[in-house]
Every structure is written in structure tokens, then in C-alpha cells.
CSV table of C-alpha atoms and ligand atoms in Angstrom, one decimal:
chain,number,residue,atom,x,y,z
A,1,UNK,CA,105.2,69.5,103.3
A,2,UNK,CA,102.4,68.8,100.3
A,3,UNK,CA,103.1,71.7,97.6
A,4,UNK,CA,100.0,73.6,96.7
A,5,UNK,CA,99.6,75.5,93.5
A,6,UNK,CA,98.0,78.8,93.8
A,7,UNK,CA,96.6,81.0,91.1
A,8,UNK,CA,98.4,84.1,92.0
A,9,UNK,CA,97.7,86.0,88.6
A,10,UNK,CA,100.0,89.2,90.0
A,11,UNK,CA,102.9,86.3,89.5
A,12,UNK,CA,102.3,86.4,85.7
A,13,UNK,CA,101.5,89.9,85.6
A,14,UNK,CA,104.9,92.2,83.9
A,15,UNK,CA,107.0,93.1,85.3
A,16,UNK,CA,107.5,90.3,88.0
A,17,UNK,CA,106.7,87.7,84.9
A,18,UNK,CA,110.2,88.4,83.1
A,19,UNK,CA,111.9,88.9,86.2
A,20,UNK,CA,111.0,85.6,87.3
A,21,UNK,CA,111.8,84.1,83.7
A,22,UNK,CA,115.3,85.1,83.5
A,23,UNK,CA,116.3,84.3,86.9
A,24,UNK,CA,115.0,80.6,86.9
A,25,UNK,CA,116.7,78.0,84.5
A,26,UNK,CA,120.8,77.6,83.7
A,27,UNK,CA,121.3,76.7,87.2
A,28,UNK,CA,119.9,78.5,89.8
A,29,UNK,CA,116.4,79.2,90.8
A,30,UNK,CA,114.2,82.1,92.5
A,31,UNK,CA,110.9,82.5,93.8
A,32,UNK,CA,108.8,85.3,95.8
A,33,UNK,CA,109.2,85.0,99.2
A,34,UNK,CA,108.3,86.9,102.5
A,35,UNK,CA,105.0,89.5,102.5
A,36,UNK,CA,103.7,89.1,99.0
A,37,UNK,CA,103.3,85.5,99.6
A,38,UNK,CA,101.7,85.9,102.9
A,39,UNK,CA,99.3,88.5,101.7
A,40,UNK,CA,98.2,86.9,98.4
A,41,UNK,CA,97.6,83.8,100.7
A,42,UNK,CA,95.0,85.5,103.3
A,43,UNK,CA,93.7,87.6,99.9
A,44,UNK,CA,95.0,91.0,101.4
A,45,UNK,CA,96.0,93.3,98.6
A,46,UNK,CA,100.4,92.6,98.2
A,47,UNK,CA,102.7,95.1,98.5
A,48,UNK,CA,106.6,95.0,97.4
A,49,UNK,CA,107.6,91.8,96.0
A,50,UNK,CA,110.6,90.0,97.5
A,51,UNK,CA,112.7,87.0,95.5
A,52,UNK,CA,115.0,84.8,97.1
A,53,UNK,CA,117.7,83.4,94.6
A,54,UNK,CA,120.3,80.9,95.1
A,55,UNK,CA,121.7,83.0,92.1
A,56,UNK,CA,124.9,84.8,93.4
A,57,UNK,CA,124.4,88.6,93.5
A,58,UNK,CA,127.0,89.1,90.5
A,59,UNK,CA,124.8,86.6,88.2
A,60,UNK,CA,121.7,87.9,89.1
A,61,UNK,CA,122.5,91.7,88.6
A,62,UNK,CA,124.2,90.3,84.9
A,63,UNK,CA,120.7,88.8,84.3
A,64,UNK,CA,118.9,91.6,85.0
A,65,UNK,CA,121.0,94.3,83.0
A,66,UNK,CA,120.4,91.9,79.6
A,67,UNK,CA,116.9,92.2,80.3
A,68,UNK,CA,116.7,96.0,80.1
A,69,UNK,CA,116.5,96.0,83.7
A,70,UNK,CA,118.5,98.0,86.2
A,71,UNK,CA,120.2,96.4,89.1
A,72,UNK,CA,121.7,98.4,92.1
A,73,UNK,CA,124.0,96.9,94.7
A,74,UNK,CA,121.5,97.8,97.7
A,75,UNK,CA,122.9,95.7,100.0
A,76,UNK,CA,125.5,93.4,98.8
A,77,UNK,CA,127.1,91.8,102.0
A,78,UNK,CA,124.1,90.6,102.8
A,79,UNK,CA,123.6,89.3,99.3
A,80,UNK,CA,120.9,92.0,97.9
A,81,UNK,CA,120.7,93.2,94.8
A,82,UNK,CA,117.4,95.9,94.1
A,83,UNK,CA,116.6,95.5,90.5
A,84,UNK,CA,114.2,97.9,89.6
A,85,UNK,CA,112.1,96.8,86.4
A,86,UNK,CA,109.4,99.1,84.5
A,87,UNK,CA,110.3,101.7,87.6
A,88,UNK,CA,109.1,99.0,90.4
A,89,UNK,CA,111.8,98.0,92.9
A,90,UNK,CA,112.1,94.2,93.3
A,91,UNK,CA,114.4,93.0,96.4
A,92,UNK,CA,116.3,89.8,95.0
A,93,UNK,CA,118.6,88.2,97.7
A,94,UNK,CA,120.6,85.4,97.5
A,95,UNK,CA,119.9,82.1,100.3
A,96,UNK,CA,122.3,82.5,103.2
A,97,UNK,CA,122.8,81.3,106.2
A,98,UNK,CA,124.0,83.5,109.4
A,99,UNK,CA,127.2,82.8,110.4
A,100,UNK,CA,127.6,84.8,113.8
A,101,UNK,CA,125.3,87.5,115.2
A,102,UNK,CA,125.6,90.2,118.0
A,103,UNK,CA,122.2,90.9,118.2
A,104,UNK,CA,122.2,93.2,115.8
A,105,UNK,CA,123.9,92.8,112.7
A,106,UNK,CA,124.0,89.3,110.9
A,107,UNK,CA,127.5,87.9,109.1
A,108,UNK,CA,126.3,85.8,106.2
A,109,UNK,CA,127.3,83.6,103.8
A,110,UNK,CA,125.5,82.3,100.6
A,111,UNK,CA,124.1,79.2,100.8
A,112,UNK,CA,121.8,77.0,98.3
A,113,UNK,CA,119.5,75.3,101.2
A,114,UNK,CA,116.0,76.9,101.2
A,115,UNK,CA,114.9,75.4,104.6
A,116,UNK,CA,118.0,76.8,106.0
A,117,UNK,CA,117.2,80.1,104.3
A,118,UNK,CA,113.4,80.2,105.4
A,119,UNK,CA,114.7,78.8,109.3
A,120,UNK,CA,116.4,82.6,109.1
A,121,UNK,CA,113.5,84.5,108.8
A,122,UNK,CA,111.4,85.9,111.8
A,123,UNK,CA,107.9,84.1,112.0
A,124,UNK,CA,106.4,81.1,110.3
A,125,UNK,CA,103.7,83.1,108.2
A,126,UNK,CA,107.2,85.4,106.5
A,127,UNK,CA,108.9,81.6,105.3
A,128,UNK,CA,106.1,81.3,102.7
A,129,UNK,CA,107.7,80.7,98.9
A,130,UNK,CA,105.9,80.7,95.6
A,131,UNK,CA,107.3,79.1,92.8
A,132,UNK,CA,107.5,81.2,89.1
A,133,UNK,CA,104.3,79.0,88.2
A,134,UNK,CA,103.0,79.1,91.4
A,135,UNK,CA,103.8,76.2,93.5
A,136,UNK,CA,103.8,77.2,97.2
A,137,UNK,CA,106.6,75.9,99.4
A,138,UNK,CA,105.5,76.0,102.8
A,139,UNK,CA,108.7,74.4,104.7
A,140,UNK,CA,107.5,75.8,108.0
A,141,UNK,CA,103.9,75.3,108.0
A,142,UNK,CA,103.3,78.9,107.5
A,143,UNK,CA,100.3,79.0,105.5
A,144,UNK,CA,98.1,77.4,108.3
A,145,UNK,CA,99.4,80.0,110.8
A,146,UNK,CA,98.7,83.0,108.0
A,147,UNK,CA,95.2,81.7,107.8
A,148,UNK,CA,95.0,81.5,111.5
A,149,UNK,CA,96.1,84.8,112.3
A,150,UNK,CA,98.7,83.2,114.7
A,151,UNK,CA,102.4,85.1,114.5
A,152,UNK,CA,105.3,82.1,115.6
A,153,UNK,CA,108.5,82.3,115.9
A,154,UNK,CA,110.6,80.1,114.1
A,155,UNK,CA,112.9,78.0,116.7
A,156,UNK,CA,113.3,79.0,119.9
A,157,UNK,CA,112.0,82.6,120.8
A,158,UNK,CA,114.4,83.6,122.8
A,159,UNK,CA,117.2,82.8,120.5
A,160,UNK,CA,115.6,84.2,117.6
A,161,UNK,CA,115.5,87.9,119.6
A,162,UNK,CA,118.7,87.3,121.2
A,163,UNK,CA,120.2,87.4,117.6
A,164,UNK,CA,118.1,90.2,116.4
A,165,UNK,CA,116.2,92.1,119.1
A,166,UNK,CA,113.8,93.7,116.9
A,167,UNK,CA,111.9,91.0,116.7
A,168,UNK,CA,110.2,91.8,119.5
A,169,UNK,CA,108.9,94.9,117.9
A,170,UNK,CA,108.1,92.8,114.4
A,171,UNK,CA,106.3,90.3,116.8
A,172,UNK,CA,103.9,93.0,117.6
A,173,UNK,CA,104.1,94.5,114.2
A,174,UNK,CA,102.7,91.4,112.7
A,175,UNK,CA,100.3,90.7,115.3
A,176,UNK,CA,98.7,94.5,114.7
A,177,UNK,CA,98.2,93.7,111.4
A,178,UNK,CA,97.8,89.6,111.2
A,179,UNK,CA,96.9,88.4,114.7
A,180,UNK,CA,93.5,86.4,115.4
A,181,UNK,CA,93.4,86.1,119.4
A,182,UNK,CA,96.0,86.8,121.8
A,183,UNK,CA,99.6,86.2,120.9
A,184,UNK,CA,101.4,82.4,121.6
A,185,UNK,CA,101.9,82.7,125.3
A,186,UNK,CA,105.6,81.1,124.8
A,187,UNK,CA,106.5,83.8,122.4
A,188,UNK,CA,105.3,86.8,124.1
A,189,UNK,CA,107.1,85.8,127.5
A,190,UNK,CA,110.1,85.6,125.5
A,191,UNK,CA,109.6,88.9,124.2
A,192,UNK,CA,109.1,90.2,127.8
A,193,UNK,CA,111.7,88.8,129.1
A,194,UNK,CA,114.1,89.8,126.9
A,195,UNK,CA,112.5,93.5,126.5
A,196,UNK,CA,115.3,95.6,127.9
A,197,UNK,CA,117.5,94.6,124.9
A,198,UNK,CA,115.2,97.2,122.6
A,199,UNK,CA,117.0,99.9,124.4
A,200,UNK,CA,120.4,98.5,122.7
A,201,UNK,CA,118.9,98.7,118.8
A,202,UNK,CA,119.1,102.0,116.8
A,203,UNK,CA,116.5,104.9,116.5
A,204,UNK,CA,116.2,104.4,112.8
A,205,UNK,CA,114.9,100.2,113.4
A,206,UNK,CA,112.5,101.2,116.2
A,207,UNK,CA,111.0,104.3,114.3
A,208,UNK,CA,110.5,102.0,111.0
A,209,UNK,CA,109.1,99.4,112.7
A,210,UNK,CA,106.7,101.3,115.9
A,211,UNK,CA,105.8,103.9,113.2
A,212,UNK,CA,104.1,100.3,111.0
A,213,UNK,CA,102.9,99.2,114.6
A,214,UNK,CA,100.4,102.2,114.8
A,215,UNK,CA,98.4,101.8,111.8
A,216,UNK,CA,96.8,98.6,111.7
A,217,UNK,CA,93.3,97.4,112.6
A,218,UNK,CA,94.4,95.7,115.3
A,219,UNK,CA,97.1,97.6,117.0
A,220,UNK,CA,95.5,99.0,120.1
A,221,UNK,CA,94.9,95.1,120.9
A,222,UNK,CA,99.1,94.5,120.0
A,223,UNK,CA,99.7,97.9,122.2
A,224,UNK,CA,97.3,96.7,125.0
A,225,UNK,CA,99.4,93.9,125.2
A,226,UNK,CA,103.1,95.9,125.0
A,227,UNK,CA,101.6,98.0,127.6
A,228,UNK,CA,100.5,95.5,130.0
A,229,UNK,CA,104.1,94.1,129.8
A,230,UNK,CA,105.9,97.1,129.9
A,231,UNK,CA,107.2,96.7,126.6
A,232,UNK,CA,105.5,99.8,125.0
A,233,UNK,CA,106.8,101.9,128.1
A,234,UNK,CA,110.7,101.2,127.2
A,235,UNK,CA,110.0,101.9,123.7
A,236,UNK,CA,108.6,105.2,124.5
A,237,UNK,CA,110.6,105.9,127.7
A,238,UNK,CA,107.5,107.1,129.0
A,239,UNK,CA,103.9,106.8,130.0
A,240,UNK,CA,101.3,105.9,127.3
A,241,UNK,CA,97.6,106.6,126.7
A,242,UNK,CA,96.0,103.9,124.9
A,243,UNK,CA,92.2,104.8,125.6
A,244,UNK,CA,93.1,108.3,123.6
A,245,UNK,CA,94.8,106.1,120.8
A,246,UNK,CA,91.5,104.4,120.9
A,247,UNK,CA,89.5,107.2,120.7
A,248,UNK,CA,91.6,108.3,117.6
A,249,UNK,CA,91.3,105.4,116.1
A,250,UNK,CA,87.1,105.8,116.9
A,251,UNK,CA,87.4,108.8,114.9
A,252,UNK,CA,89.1,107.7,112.2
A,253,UNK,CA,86.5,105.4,111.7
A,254,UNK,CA,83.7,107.4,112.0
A,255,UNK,CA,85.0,110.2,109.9
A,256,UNK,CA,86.3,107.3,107.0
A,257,UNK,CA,90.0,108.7,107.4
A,258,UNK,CA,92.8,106.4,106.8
A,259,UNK,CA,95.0,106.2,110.1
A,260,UNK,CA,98.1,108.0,109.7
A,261,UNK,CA,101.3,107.3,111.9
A,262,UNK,CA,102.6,110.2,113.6
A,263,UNK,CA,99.2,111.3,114.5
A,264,UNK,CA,98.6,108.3,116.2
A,265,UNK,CA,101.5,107.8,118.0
A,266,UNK,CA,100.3,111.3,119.0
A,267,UNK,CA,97.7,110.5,120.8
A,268,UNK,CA,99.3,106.8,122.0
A,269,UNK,CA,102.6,109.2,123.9
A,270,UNK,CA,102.2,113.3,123.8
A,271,UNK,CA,100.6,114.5,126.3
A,272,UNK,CA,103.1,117.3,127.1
A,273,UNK,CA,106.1,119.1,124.8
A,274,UNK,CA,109.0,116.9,126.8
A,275,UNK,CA,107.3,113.5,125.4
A,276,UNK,CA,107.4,115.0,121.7
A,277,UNK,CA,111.0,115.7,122.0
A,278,UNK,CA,111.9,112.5,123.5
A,279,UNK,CA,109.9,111.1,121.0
A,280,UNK,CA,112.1,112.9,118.1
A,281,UNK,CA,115.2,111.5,119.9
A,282,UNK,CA,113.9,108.0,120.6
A,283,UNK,CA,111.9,107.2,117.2
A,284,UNK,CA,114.7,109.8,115.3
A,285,UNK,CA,111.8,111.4,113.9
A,286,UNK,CA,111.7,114.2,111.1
A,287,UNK,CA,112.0,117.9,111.9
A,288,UNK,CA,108.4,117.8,110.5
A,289,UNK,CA,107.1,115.1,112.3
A,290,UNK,CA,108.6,116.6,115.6
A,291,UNK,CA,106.9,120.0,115.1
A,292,UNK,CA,103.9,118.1,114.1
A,293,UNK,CA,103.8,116.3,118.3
A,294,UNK,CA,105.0,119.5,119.3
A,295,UNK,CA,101.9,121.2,118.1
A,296,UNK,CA,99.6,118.6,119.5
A,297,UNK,CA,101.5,119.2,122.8
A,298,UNK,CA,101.4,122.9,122.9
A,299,UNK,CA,97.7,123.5,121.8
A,300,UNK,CA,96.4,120.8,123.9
A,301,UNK,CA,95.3,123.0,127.3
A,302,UNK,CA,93.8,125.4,124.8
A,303,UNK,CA,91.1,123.2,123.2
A,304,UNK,CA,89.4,121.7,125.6
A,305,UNK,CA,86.0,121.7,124.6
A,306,UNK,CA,84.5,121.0,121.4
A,307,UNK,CA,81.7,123.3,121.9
A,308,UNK,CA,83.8,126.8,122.2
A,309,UNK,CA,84.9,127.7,118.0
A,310,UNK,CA,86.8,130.4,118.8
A,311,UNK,CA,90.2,128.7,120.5
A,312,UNK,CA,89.9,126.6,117.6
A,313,UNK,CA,89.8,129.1,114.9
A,314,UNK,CA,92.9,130.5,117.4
A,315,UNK,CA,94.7,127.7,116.9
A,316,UNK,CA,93.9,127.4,112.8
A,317,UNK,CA,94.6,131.1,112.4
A,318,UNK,CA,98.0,130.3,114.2
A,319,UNK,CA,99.1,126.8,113.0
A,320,UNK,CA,97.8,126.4,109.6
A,321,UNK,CA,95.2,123.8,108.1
A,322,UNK,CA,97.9,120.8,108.2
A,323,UNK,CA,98.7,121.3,111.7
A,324,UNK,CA,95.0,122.2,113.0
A,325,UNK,CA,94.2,118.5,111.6
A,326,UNK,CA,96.4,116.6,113.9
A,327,UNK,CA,95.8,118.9,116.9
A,328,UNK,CA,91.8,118.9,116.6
A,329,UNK,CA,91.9,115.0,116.5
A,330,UNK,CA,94.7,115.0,119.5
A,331,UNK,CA,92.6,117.2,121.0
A,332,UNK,CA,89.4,115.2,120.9
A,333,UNK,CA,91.0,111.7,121.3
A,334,UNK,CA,92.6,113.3,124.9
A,335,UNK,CA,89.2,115.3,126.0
A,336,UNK,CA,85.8,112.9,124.7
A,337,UNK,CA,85.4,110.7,127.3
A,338,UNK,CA,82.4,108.6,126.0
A,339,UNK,CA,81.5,107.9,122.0
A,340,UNK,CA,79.1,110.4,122.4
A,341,UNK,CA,81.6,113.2,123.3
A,342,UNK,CA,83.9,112.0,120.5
A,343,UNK,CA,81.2,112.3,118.0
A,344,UNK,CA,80.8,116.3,119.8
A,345,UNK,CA,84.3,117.3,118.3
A,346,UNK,CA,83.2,116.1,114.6
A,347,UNK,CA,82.3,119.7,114.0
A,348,UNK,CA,85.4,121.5,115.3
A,349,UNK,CA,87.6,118.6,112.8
A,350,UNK,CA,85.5,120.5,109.8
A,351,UNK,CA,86.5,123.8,111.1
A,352,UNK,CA,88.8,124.1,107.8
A,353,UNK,CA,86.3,123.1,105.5
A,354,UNK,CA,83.7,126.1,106.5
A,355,UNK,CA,86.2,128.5,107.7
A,356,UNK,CA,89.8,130.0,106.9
A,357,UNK,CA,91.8,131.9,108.6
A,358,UNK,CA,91.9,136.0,107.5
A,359,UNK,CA,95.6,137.7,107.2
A,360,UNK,CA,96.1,139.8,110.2
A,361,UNK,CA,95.5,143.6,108.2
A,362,UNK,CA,98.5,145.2,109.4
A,363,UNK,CA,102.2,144.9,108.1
A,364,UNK,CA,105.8,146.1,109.9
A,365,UNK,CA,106.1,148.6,107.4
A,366,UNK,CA,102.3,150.1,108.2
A,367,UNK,CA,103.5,150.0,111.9
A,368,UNK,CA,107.0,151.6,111.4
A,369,UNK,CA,105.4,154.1,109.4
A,370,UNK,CA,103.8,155.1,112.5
A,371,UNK,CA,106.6,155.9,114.3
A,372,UNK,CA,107.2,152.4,116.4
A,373,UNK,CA,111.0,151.2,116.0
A,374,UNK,CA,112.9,148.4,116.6
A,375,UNK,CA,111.9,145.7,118.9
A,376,UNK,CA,108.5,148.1,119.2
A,377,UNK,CA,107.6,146.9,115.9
A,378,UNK,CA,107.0,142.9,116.5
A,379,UNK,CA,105.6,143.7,120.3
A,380,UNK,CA,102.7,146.6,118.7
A,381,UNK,CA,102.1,144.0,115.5
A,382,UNK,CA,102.1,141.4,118.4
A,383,UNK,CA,99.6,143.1,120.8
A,384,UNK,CA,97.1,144.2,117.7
A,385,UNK,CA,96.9,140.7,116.2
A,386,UNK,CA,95.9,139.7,119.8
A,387,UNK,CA,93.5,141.8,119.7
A,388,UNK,CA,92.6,141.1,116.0
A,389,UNK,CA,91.9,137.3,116.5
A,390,UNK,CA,90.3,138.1,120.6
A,391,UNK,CA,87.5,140.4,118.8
A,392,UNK,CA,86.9,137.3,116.3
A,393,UNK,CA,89.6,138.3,113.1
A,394,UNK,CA,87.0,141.4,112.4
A,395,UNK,CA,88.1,144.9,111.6
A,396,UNK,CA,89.6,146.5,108.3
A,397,UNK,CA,92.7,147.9,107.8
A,398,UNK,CA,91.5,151.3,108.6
A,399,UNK,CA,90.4,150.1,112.1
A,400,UNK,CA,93.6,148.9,112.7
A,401,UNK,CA,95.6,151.4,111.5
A,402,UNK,CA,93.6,154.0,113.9
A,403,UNK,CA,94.3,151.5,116.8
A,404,UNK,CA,97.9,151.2,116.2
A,405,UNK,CA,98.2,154.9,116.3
A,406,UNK,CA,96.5,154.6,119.7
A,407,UNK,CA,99.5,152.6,120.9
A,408,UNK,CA,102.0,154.3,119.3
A,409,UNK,CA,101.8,158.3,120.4
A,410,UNK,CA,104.7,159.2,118.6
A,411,UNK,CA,102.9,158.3,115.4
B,501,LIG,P1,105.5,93.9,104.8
B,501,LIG,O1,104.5,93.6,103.7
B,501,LIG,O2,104.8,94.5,106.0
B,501,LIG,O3,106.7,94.7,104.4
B,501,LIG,P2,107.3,91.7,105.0
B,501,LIG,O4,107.0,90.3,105.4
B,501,LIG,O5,107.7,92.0,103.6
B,501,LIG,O6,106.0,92.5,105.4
B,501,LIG,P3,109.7,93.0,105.7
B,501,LIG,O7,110.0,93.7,106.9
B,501,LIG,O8,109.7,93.8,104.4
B,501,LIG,O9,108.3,92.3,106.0
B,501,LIG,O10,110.7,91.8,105.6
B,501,LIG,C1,110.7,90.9,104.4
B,501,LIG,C2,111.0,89.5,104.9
B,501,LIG,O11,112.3,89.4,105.4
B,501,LIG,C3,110.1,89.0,106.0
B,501,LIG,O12,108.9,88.4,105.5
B,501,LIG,C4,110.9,88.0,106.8
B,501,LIG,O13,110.9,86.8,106.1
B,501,LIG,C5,112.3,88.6,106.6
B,501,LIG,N1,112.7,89.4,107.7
B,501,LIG,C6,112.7,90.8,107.8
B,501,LIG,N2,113.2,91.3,108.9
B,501,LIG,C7,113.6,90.2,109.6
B,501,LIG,C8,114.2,90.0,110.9
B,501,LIG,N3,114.5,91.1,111.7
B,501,LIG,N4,114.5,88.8,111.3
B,501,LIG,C9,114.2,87.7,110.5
B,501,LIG,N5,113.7,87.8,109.3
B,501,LIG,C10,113.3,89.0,108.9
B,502,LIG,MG1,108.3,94.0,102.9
């Protein structure tokens, strides 16, 4: 393959520029490999940088420690060494071949070969190198499939996902967020066929990689496609909505919100509590993110209509202004049938913005000092604030101090 030079001025920007200096020359050599090169190609905005190094680990965490740098042993059996420069983590890891996989974990050994090294990695457009003065080496014809939006395996598909099963996830991933067309028809009946092995990776793999899945441009094309093969159903062990997760992602747009994970997976899988819990097992989501489906789940049958306020103001009073933001877009994205009906709930989403939620006027002390004890307490506070936020959160304290000496005759 021809070498092509880019002008990749983040490469001479510090800290990478250093980095990159002190871990070429005196035998070994590194360059940026993986994402940043991929992005910088298509002109998408990089994220972390990743080296490749046929430096051993040892040298390059000496190297790093002379430049003022500070290396940590992130992952050393596979050869990785973090070194975190001017408080940016860099990933440096040293060429290696696999030695024996189970599908899951990868023995390596280091290795000095970097076709071998880029014939490891998952698709064509990920085994993209740039040189310290940027020369691209492009081993795999990568480049050409970056600029085509087309996401190939390297080998044999069913070989590569027999060795590490999550690539069928990453092959969706990618297509999400790089895909032009529908996916290589070899590659996706790999994927398919080989779909039941996702049950057999752990929660923490499929939550990093779905959660990524959701937020792209393109992902309800890449979900279409995982639904239609029954992919996106194992993954979820249930039922999915994708014309909701359209909807929300209609929403998004209209309203200029950046998509957010959890609230669209949301509206891709919770329609009842049972599929946010599974979800919390399955994904081994957060406690927050849990109650965060939970609420969508629960307040679901109570806003049904965008043009009724006073559920919503309910469900504001009772949630808070965080939650209230995923459930009022749950709740539209699951209710608007047409674009019309979605732009009907834009008013209910600003509910926050022109009205918060009153404290209920009434403490357990001001009831107990009435004479209510005990469990009597919570149920009278209980039955007021009912009656509070059903009369549309009006009334002083006076009024409701009168009407909980109604309830309570003792008082
Ligand atoms: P992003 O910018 O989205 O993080 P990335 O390409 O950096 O994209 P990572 O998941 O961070 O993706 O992985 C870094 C690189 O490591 C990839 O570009 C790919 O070359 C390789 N890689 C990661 N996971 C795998 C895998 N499961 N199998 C093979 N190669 C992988
Ligand atoms: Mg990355």
C-alpha cells in the first residue's frame, strides 16, 4: 500500500508531540493507531488518542517517567501501559499477536510485525496508522472503507467473532456511527449466525458497547437491522420499540438536544417496570440509571396526553426536574403517533422551564401536633398532599392545617 502524508496538525500539537518524540528513535517505533486516525481521516472531530509501540511496556513506561510524564500499568498482560501527559490519558500498547482465544479473553505475546498487529484489530477502518510526521500506513486498505462508510471485518467474519463475540455488537456500533448503506451482506450473516454467543459475554462489555450503539446519527438504521435479525432482541431479552426510539430521536432534533444513552435505550426497551430491571441486570446498569427506566416505566400510563398539564405537573411535583426530563420525552416518543403529535408534547418538555413544583405546606411535626400518631402520621400527610397536588398545589398553610384537623378529631 502507497503511504500518504496527512497534515494532521493535532499530531504536532503538546502533548501527543513529545509523547511521540520520545517513543520513536533508539530502536523502537510508535505511531497513533485505531479511532483518532479514522476520525482525523473522514474530518470528524478525534477523541482519545491510541499508540501502538513495538516498545516493550517496561521501556516505554521508563521513557515516559523521564519526560515528566506519568505511566500506569493499565493493563500490562496485554501490553498496555496508560501514560497520562499534561492530565490527558494516552493508551500506548505494545504489537502483539494472539496466541490462543476462548472467545473472550485474548493470550498475547509481543510481537514487532505491524500487519500482524493491525490483522488483530476488528474492522478495516480501526487498522489505520499515522506516522509521528504524519505518514499514514494503511496495511488493510482502511482509509478507502472509512471514506466509504463501509465497516469490514478483517479476515474471515465468523472467525473474527468466534474469537471475540463482541464484535458483533462493535459491528453495529461502527455502523451507527460510520456506515454509508446497508452493512456487507457477508458480515452481517456472520453476525447472525453467530448471535447466540452475545449471551455468553459479560454485562459490563454489552452495556459499554449497546450504551455507544444508541447515540449515533445513524443508529436506528444499525438497530433496524439488529432487530430484523433478532440480534437486538437477545441483547435486550425482550421486545423492542424502534418507531418510539425514532420518535425520540425526532425530538431530539427538533428541540437541538444532544441524544443521551439511557434515555434512548428508554424509549428503544421500557415499556413496563420488568424491562427496566432486566435491563439493570442485562446492561449492569447504575442504580441511577435503573431508577432513571424505572421512572419512565412507572409514569408512562399517567401521561398520556400532551394536552392535559396537570398529570404532568403530578409527575414533576413527584419526581423532580431530572427525572420529569426523561419521562416527558418517554412519554411523548411512546404516545405521538405522527410528527405532528410529537411536535404537541414540545410544551409539556418545557413544563420545568415555566413551572416548579411548590413544597407540600404541611410537615410530620404540624400533623403530630394535631394529635395523629404513628403510622397515622405518613397516611394523613399522605391523603392531604393528594389532595394538595388534586386541587392544583394551591392552599396555604392555614388551609391545610384546618383540613388536617378535619381528619384528625382527636386534634
Ligand atoms: P472510539 O473513537 O469510538 O473509541 P475506537 O476505534 O478508538 O473508536 P475502541 O473501542 O476505543 O474504538 O478501540 C480502539 C482500537 O482497538 C480499535 O480501533 C480497534 O483497532 C481495536 N479494538 C478494540 N476492540 C476490539 C475488539 N474487540 N477486537 C478487535 N480489535 C479491537
Ligand atoms: Mg477509543
Amino acid at each position: 500500500m502507497r503511504p500518504r502524508r496527512a497534515e494532521f496538525d493535532w499530531l504536532r500539537r503538546e502533548p501527543l508531540r513529545t509523547l511521540l518524540a520520545i517513543l520513536n528513535g533508539d530502536g523502537i517505533e510508535t505511531r497513533v493507531v485505531g479511532g483518532a486516525v479514522r476520525d482525523a481521516l473522514i474530518g470528524r472531530e478525534i477523541g482519545d488518542v491510541d499508540l501502538a509501540t513495538t516498545g516493550l511496556p517496561e521501556e516505554i513506561a521508563r521513557r515516559a517517567t523521564l519526560a515528566g510524564f506519568r505511566p500506569v500499568p493499565t493493563g500490562l498482560e496485554h501490553g498496555t501501559v496508560t501514560v497520562v501527559a499534561d492530565g490527558r490519558a494516552f493508551e500506548v500498547t505494545t504489537l502483539r499477536h494472539d496466541v490462543e482465544t476462548d472467545g473472550r479473553r485474548a493470550v498475547v505475546r509481543f510481537g514487532n510485525d505491524w500487519e500482524e498487529d493491525a490483522r488483530r484489530r476488528d474492522f478495516t477502518m480501526n487498522a489505520l496508522y499515522v506516522e509521528a510526521d504524519g505518514t499514514i500506513q494503511d496495511p488493510l486498505g482502511g482509509c478507502e472503507d472509512a471514506l466509504a462508510g463501509r465497516v469490514r471485518f478483517i479476515g474471515e467474519a465468523e472467525r473474527r467473532i468466534a474469537e471475540d463475540h463482541l464484535r458483533i455488537l462493535r459491528f453495529f456500533r461502527f455502523h451507527a456511527g460510520y456506515g454509508q448503506g446497508d452493512p456487507q451482506p457477508a458480515d452481517l450473516a456472520a453476525c447472525v449466525r453467530l448471535r447466540l454467543t452475545l449471551l455468553r459475554l459479560s454485562a459490563e462489555r454489552v452495556r459499554q458497547e449497546m450504551l455507544r450503539l444508541l447515540v449515533p446519527p445513524r443508529a436506528a438504521a444499525a438497530l433496524r437491522v439488529m432487530s430484523e435479525t433478532g440480534i437486538l432482541q437477545i441483547v435486550i431479552g425482550g421486545v423492542d420499540r424502534l418507531p418510539a426510539f425514532e420518535r425520540l430521536a425526532r425530538l431530539e432534533e427538533t428541540l437541538d438536544e444532544a441524544a443521551e444513552p439511557v434515555r434512548r435505550l428508554g424509549a428503544l426497551a421500557v415499556i413496563v417496570e420488568e424491562d427496566a430491571s432486566r435491563l439493570f441486570d442485562r446492561l449492569r446498569l447504575s442504580k441511577v440509571e435503573s431508577r432513571r427506566l424505572l421512572a419512565m416505566a412507572e409514569a408512562r400510563p399517567r401521561l398520556k396526553s400532551p394536552a392535559d398539564e396537570a398529570p404532568a405537573k403530578e409527575v414533576l411535583y413527584r419526581n423532580g426536574p431530572e427525572l420529569y426530563a426523561d419521562i416527558v420525552r418517554h412519554a411523548a416518543a411512546s404516545e405521538a403517533r405522527d410528527a405532528d403529535a410529537l411536535a404537541g408534547w414540545h410544551d409539556l418538555v418545557r413544563l420545568p422551564q415555566r413551572w416548579t413544583a411548590p413544597a407540600f405546606p404541611l410537615n410530620g411535626g404540624d400533623v403530630a401536633a394535631l394529635g395523629a400518631r404513628g403510622r397515622e402520621i405518613g397516611q394523613t400527610l399522605k391523603a392531604l398532599e393528594a389532595a394538595w397536588i388534586a386541587g392544583g398545589f394551591s392552599g396555604g398553610r392555614e388551609h391545610w392545617l384546618a383540613r388536617a384537623a378535619e381528619l384528625l378529631p382527636r386534634g
